[in-house]
PDB file of C-alpha atoms in Angstrom:
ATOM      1  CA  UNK E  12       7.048 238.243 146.512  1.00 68.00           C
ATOM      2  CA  UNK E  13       6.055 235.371 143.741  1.00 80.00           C
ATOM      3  CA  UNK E  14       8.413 236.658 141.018  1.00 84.00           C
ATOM      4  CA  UNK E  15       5.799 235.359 138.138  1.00 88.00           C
ATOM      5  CA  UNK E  16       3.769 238.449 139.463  1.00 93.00           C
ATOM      6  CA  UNK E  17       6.617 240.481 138.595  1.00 94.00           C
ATOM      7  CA  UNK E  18       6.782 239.286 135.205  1.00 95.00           C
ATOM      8  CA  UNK E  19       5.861 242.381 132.672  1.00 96.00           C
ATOM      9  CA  UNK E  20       5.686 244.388 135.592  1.00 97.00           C
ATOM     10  CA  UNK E  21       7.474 248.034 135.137  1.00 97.00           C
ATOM     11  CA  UNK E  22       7.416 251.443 137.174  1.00 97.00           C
ATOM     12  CA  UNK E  23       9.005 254.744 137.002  1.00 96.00           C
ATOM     13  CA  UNK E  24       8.586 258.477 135.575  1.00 96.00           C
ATOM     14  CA  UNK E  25       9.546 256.927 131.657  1.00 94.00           C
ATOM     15  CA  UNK E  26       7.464 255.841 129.333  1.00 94.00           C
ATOM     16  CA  UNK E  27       6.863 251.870 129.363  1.00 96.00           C
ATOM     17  CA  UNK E  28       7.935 249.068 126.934  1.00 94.00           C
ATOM     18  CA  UNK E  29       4.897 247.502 125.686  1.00 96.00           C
ATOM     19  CA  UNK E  30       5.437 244.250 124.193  1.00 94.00           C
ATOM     20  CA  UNK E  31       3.684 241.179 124.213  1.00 92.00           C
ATOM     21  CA  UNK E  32       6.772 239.105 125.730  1.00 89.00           C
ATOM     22  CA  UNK E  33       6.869 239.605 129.704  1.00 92.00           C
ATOM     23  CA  UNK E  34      10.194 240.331 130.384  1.00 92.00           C
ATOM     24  CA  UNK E  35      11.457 239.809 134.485  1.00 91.00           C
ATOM     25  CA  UNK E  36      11.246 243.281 136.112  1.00 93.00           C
ATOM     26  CA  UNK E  37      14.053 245.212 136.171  1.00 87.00           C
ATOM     27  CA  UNK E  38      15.476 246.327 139.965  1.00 87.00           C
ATOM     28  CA  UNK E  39      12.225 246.630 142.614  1.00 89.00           C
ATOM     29  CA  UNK E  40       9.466 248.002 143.475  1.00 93.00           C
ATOM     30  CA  UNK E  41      10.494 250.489 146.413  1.00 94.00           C
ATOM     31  CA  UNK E  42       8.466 250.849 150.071  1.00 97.00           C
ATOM     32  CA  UNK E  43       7.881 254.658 149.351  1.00 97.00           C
ATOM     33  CA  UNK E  44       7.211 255.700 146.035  1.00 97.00           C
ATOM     34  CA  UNK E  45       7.212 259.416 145.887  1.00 96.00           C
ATOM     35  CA  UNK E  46       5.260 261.493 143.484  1.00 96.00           C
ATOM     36  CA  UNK E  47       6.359 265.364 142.720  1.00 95.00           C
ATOM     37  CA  UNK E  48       4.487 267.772 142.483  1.00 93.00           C
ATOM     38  CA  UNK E  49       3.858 270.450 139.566  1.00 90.00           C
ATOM     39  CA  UNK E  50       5.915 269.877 136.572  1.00 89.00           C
ATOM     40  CA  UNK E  51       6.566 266.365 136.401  1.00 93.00           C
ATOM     41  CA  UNK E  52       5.987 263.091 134.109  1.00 95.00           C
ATOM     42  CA  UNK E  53       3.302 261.354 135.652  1.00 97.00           C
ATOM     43  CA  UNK E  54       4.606 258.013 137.292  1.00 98.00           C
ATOM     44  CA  UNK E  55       3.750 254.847 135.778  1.00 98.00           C
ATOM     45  CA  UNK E  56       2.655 251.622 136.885  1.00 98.00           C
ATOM     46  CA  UNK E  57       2.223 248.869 134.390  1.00 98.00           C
ATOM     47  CA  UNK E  58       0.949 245.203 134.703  1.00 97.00           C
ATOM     48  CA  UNK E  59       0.332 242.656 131.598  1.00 96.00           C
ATOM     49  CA  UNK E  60      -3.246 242.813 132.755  1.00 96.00           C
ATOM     50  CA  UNK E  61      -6.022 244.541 134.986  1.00 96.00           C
ATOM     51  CA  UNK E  62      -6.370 241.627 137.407  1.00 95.00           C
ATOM     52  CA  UNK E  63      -2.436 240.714 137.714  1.00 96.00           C
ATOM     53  CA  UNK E  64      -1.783 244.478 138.644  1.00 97.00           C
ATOM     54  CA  UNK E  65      -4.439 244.562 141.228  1.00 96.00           C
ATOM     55  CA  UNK E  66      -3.093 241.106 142.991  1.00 96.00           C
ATOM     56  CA  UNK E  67       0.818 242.704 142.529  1.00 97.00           C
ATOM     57  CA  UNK E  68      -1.168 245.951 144.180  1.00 97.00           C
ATOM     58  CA  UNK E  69      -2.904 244.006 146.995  1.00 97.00           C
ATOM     59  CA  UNK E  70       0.472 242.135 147.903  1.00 96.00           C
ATOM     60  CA  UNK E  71       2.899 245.309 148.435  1.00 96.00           C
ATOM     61  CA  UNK E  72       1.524 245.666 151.919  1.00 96.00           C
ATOM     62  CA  UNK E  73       4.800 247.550 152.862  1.00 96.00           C
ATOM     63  CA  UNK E  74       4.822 249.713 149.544  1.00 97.00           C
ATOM     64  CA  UNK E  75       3.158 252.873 149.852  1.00 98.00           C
ATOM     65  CA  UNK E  76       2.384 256.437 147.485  1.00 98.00           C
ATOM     66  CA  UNK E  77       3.495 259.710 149.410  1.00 97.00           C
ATOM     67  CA  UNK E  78       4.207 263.271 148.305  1.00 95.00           C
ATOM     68  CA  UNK E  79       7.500 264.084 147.782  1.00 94.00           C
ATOM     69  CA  UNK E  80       9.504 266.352 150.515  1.00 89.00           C
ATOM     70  CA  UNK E  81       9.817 268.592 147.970  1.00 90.00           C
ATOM     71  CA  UNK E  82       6.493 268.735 147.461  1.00 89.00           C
ATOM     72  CA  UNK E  83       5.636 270.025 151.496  1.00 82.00           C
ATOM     73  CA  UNK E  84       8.301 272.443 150.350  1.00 82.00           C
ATOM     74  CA  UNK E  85       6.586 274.202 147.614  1.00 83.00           C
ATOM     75  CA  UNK E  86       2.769 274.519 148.372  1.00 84.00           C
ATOM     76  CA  UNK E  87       0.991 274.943 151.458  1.00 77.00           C
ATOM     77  CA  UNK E  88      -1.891 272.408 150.898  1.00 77.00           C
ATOM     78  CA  UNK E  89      -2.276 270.118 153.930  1.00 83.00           C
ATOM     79  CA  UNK E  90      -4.466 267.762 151.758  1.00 93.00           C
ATOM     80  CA  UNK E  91      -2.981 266.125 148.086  1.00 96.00           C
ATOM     81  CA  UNK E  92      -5.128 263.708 145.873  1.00 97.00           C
ATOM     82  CA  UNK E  93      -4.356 261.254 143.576  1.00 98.00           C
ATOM     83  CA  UNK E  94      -5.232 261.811 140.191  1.00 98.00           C
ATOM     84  CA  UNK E  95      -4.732 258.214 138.272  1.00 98.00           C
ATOM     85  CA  UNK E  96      -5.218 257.530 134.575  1.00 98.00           C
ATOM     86  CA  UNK E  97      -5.949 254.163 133.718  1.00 98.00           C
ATOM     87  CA  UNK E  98      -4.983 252.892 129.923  1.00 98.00           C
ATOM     88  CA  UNK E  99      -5.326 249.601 128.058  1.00 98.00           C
ATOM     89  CA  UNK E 100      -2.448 249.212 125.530  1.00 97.00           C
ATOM     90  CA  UNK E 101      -1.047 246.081 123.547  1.00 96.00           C
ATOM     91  CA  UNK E 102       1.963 246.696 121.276  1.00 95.00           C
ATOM     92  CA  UNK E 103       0.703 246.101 117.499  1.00 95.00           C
ATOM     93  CA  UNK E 104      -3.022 246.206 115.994  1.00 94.00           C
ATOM     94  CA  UNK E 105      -2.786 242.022 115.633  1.00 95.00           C
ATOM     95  CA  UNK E 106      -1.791 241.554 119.494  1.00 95.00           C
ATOM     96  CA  UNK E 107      -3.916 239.622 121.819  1.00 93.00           C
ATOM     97  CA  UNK E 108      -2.920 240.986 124.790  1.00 96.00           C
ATOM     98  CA  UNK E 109      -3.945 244.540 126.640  1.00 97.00           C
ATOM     99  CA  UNK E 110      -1.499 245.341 129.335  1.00 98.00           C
ATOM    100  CA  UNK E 111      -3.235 247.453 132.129  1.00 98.00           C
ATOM    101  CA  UNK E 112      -0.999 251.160 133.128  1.00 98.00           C
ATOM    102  CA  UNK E 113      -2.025 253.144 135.648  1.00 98.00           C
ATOM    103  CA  UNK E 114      -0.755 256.356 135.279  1.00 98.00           C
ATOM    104  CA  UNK E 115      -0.458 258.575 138.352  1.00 98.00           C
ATOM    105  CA  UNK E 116       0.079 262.738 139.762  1.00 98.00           C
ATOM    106  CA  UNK E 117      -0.963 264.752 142.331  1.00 97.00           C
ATOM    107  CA  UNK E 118      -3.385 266.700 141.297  1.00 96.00           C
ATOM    108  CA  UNK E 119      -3.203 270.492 140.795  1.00 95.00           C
ATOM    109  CA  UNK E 120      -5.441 273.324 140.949  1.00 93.00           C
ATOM    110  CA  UNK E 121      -6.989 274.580 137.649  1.00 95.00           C
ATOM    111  CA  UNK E 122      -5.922 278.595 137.059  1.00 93.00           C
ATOM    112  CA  UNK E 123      -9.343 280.535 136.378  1.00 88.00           C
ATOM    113  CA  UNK E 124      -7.418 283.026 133.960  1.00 91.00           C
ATOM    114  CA  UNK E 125      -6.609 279.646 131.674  1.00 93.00           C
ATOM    115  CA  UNK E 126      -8.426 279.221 128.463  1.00 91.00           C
ATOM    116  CA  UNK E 127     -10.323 276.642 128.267  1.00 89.00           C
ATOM    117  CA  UNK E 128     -10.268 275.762 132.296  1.00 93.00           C
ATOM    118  CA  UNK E 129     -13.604 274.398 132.085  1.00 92.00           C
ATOM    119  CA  UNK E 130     -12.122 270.584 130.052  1.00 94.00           C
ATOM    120  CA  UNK E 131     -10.404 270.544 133.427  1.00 95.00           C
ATOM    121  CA  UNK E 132     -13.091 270.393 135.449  1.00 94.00           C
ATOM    122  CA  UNK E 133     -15.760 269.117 134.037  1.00 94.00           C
ATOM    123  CA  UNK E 134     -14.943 265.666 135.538  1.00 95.00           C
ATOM    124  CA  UNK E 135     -14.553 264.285 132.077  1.00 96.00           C
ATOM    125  CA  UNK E 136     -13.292 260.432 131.962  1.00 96.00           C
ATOM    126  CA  UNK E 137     -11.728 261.168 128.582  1.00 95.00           C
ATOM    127  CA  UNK E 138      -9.906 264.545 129.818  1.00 96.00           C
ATOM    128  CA  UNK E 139      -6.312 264.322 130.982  1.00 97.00           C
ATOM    129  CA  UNK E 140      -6.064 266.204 134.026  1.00 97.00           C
ATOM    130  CA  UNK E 141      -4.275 269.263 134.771  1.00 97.00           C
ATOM    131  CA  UNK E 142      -1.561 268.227 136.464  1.00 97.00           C
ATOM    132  CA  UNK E 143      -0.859 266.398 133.324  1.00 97.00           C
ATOM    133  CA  UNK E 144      -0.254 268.961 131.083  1.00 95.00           C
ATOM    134  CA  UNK E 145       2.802 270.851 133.414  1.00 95.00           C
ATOM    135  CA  UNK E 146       5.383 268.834 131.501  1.00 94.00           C
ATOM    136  CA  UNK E 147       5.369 266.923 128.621  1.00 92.00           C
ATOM    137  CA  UNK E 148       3.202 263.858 127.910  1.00 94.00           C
ATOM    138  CA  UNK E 149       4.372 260.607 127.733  1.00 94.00           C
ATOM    139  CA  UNK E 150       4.315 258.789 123.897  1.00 93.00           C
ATOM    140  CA  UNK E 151       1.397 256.513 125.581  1.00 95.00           C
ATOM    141  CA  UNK E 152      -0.773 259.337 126.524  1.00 95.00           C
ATOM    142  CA  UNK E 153      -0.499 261.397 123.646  1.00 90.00           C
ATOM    143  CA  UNK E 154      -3.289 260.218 122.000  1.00 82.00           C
ATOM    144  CA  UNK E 155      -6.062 259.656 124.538  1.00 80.00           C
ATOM    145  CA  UNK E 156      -8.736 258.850 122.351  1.00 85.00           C
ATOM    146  CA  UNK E 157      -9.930 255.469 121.891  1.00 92.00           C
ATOM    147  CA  UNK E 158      -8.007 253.483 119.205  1.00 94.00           C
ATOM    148  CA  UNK E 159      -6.928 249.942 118.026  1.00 94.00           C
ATOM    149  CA  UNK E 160      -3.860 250.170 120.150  1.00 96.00           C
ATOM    150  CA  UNK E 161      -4.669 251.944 123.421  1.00 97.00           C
ATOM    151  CA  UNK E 162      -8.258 252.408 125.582  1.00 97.00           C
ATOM    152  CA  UNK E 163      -7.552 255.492 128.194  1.00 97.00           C
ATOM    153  CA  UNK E 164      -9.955 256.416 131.102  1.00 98.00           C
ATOM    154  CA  UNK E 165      -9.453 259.578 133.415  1.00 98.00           C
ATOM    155  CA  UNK E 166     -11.388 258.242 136.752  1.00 98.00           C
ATOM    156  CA  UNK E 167     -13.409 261.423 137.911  1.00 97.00           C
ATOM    157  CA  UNK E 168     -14.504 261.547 141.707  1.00 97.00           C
ATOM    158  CA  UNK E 169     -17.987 261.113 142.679  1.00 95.00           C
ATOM    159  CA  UNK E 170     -19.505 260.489 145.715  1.00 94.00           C
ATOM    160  CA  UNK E 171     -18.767 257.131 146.394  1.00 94.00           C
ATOM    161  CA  UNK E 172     -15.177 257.179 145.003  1.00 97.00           C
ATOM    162  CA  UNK E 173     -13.734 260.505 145.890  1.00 97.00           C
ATOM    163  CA  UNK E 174     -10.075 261.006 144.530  1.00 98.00           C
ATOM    164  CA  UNK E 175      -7.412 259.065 146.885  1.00 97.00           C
ATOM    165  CA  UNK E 176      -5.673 261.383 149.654  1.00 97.00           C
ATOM    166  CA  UNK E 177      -2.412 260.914 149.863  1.00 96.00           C
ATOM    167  CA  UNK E 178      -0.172 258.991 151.211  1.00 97.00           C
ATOM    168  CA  UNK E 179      -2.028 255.538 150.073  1.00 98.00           C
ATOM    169  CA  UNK E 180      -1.104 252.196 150.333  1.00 98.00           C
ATOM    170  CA  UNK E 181      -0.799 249.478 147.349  1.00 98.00           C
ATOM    171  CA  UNK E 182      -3.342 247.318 148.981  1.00 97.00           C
ATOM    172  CA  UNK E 183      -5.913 250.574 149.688  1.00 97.00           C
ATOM    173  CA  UNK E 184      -4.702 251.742 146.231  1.00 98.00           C
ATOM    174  CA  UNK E 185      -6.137 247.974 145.150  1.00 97.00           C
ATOM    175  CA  UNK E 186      -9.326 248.786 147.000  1.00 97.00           C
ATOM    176  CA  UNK E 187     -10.006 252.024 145.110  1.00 98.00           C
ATOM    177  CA  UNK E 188      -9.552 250.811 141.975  1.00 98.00           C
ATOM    178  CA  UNK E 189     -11.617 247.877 142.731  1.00 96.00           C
ATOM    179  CA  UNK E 190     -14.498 250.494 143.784  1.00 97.00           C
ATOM    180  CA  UNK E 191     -14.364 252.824 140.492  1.00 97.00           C
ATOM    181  CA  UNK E 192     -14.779 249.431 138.353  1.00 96.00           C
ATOM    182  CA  UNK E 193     -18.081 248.742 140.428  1.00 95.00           C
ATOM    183  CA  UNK E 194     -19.337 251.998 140.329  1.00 96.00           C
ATOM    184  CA  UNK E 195     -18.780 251.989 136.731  1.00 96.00           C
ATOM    185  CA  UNK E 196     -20.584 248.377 136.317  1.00 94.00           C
ATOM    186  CA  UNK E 197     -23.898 250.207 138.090  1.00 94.00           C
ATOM    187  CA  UNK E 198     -23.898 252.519 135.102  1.00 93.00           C
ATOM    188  CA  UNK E 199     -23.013 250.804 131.666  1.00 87.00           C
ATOM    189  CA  UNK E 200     -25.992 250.809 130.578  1.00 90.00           C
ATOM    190  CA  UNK E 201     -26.789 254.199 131.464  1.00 92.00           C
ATOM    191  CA  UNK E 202     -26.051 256.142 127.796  1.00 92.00           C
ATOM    192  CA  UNK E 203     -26.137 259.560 129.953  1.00 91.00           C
ATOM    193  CA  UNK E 204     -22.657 259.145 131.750  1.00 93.00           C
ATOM    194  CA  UNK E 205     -19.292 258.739 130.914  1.00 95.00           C
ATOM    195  CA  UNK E 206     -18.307 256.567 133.765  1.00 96.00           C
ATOM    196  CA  UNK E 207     -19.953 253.543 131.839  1.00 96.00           C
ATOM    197  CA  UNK E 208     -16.987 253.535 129.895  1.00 96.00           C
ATOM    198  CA  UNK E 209     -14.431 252.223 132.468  1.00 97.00           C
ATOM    199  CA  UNK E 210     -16.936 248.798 132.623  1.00 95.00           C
ATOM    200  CA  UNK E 211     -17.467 248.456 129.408  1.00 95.00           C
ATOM    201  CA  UNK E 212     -12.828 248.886 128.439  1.00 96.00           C
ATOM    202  CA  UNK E 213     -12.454 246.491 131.157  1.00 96.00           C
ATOM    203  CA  UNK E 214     -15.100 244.129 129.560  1.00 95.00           C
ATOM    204  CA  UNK E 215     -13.467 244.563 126.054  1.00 95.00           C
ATOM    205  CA  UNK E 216     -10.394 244.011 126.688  1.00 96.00           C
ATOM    206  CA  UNK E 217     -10.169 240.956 129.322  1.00 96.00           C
ATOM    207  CA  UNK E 218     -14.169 239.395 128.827  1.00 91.00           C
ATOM    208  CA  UNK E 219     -12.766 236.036 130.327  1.00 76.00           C
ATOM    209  CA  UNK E 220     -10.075 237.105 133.239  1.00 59.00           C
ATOM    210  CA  UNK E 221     -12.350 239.895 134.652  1.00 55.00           C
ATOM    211  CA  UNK E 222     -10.843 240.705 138.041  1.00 43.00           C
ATOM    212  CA  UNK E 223     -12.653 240.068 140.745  1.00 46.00           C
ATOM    213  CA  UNK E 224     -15.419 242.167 141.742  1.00 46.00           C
ATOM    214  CA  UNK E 225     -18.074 243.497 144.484  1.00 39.00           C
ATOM    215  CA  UNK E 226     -21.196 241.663 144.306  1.00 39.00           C
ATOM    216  CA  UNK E 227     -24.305 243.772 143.471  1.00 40.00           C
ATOM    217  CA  UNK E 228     -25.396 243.383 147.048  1.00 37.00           C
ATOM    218  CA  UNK E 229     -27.470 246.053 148.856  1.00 42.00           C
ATOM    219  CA  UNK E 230     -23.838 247.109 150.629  1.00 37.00           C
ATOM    220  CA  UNK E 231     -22.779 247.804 147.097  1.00 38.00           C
ATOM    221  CA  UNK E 232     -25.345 250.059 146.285  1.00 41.00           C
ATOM    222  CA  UNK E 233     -25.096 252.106 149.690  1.00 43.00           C
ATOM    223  CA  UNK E 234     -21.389 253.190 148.400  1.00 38.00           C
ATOM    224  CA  UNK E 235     -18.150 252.824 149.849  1.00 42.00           C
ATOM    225  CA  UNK E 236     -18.952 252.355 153.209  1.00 43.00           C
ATOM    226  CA  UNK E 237     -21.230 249.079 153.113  1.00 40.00           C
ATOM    227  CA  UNK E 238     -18.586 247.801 151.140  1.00 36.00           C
ATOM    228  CA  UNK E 239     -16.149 248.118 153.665  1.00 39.00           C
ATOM    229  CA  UNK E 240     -17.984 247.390 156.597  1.00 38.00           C
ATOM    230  CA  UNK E 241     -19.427 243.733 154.671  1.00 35.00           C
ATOM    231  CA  UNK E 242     -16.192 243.149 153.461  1.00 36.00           C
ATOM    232  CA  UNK E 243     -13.612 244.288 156.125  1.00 39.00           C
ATOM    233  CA  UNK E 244     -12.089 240.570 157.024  1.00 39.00           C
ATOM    234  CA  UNK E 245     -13.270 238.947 159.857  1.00 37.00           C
ATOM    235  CA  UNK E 246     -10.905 236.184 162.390  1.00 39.00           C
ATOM    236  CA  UNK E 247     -13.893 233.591 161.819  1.00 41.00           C
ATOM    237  CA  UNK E 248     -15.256 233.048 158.419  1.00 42.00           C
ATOM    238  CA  UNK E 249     -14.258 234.949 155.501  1.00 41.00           C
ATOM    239  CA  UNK E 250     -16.330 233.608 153.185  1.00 40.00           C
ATOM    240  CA  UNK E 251     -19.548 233.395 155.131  1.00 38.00           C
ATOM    241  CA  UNK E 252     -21.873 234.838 152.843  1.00 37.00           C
ATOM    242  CA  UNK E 253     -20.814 232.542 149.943  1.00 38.00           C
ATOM    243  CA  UNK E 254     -20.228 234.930 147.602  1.00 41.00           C
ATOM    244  CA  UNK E 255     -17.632 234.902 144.647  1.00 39.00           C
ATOM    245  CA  UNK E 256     -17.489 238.506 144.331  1.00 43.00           C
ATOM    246  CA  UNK E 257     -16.498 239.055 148.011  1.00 45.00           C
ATOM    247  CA  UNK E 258     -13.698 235.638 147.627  1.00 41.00           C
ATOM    248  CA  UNK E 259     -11.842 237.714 144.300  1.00 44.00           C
ATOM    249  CA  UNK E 260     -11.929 240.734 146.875  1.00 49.00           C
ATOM    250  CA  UNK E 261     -10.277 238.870 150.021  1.00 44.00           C
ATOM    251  CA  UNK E 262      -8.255 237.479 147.564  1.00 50.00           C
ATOM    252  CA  UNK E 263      -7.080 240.880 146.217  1.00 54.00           C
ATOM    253  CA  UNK E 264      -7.313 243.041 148.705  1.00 45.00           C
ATOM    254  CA  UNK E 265      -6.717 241.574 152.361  1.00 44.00           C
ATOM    255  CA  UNK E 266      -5.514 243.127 154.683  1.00 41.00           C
ATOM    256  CA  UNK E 267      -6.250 246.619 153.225  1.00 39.00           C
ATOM    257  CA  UNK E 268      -6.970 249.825 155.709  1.00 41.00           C
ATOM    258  CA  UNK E 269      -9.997 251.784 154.523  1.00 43.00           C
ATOM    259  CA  UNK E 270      -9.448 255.045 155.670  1.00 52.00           C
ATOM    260  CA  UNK E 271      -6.318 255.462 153.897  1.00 50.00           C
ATOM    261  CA  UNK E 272      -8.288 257.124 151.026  1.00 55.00           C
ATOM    262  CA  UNK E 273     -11.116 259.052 150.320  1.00 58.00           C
TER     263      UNK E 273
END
């Protein structure tokens, strides 16, 4: 592993430094990172940007998100989906630089009896979910509304980007992300959704180091499945449609397994 890509890189159940130096991570990123389940921190991830933690994502081949054994212990779902937060933060109003968290838990079924259920599942972007509110909130995500410091985005499942089963790989984990910033893209400039907003943070916050994405191709448009099958690497020519959108994705994504989630 390049250790430049591990520069400002951090990950655990605490609350991140955010600064705009990019201090050498501290210890490693482990094979099997276990999430809990129930009443938890959610785990963080955290990059300097959106397109350096998708390449550190795409290159932990052997790293991997799992439920916890405690987790097989206390429920008896056979199924558990990722529920992932993604937030743009920088340290002081004057800062130049957004780092990129991805916040993550295993999501958790809504009680009927609790007020106010619905916020839960309306498939809000700007709602936390749930499973977020079993145990106290991290500083970061206390204030989820958009401000000068921090840009948060709760990425709802739809059709073409249901919510990751678990376990999932870093490189798949890559891959899904990379999908809920396209389908986002197809829809900022539709005023009548929320998922816009995910395209238009991303845009905001890094206009010139986008990372690298699908190309508005007829695959594209068909969902998640033309995308793999046009982009699923091939032993003769990679690149044979010419494309720039499908080079950023080798380059981020390959190899990558697609029915890992969904």
């Amino acid at each position: 592993m390049d250790q430049e890509l591990l520069s400002g890189v951090s990950i655990g159940f605490q609350t991140p430094s955010i600064t705009d130096g990019l201090p050498p991570m501290t210890g490693s990123i482990p094979n099997v990172v276990s999430l809990p389940y129930g009443k938890c921190p959610p785990l963080h991830l955290k990059a300097p940007s959106w397109k350096h933690l998708l390449r550190l994502l795409a290159r932990l081949s052997s790293s991997r998100l799992e439920p916890s054994v405690e987790t097989h212990a206390v429920t008896k779902d056979s199924v558990y989906r990722l529920r992932t937060v993604v937030q743009f933060v920088k340290s002081h109003p004057m800062s130049q630089m957004w780092h990129t968290v991805l916040w993550f838990t295993i999501d958790h079924p809504v009680p009927s009896a609790l007020p106010g259920a619905y916020k839960y599942t309306s498939n809000d972007p700007s709602i936390l979910p749930f499973s977020y509110t079993l145990s106290s909130l991290p500083a970061l995500l206390q204030e989820t509304g958009d401000t000068k410091l921090s840009k948060t985005y709760t990425i709802p499942t739809t059709e073409q980007t249901p919510w990751p089963v678990l376990p999932i790989t870093f490189p798949n984990l890559a891959m899904y992300l990379q999908a809920v910033l396209q389908e986002s893209r197809r829809y900022q400039d539709d005023s009548t959704t929320a998922i816009r907003k995910f395209a238009r943070m991303v845009t905001a916050c890094y206009p010139s180091t986008e990372a690298g994405q699908f190309p508005d191709t007829e695959e594209g448009k068909k969902g998640m499945t033309g995308l793999f099958k046009k982009l699923k690497p091939s032993r003769g020519n990679k690149k044979s449609n010419g494309g720039r959108g499908n080079e950023d994705t080798y380059e981020l994504v390959t190899p990558f397994t697609p029915d890992e989630w969904g």
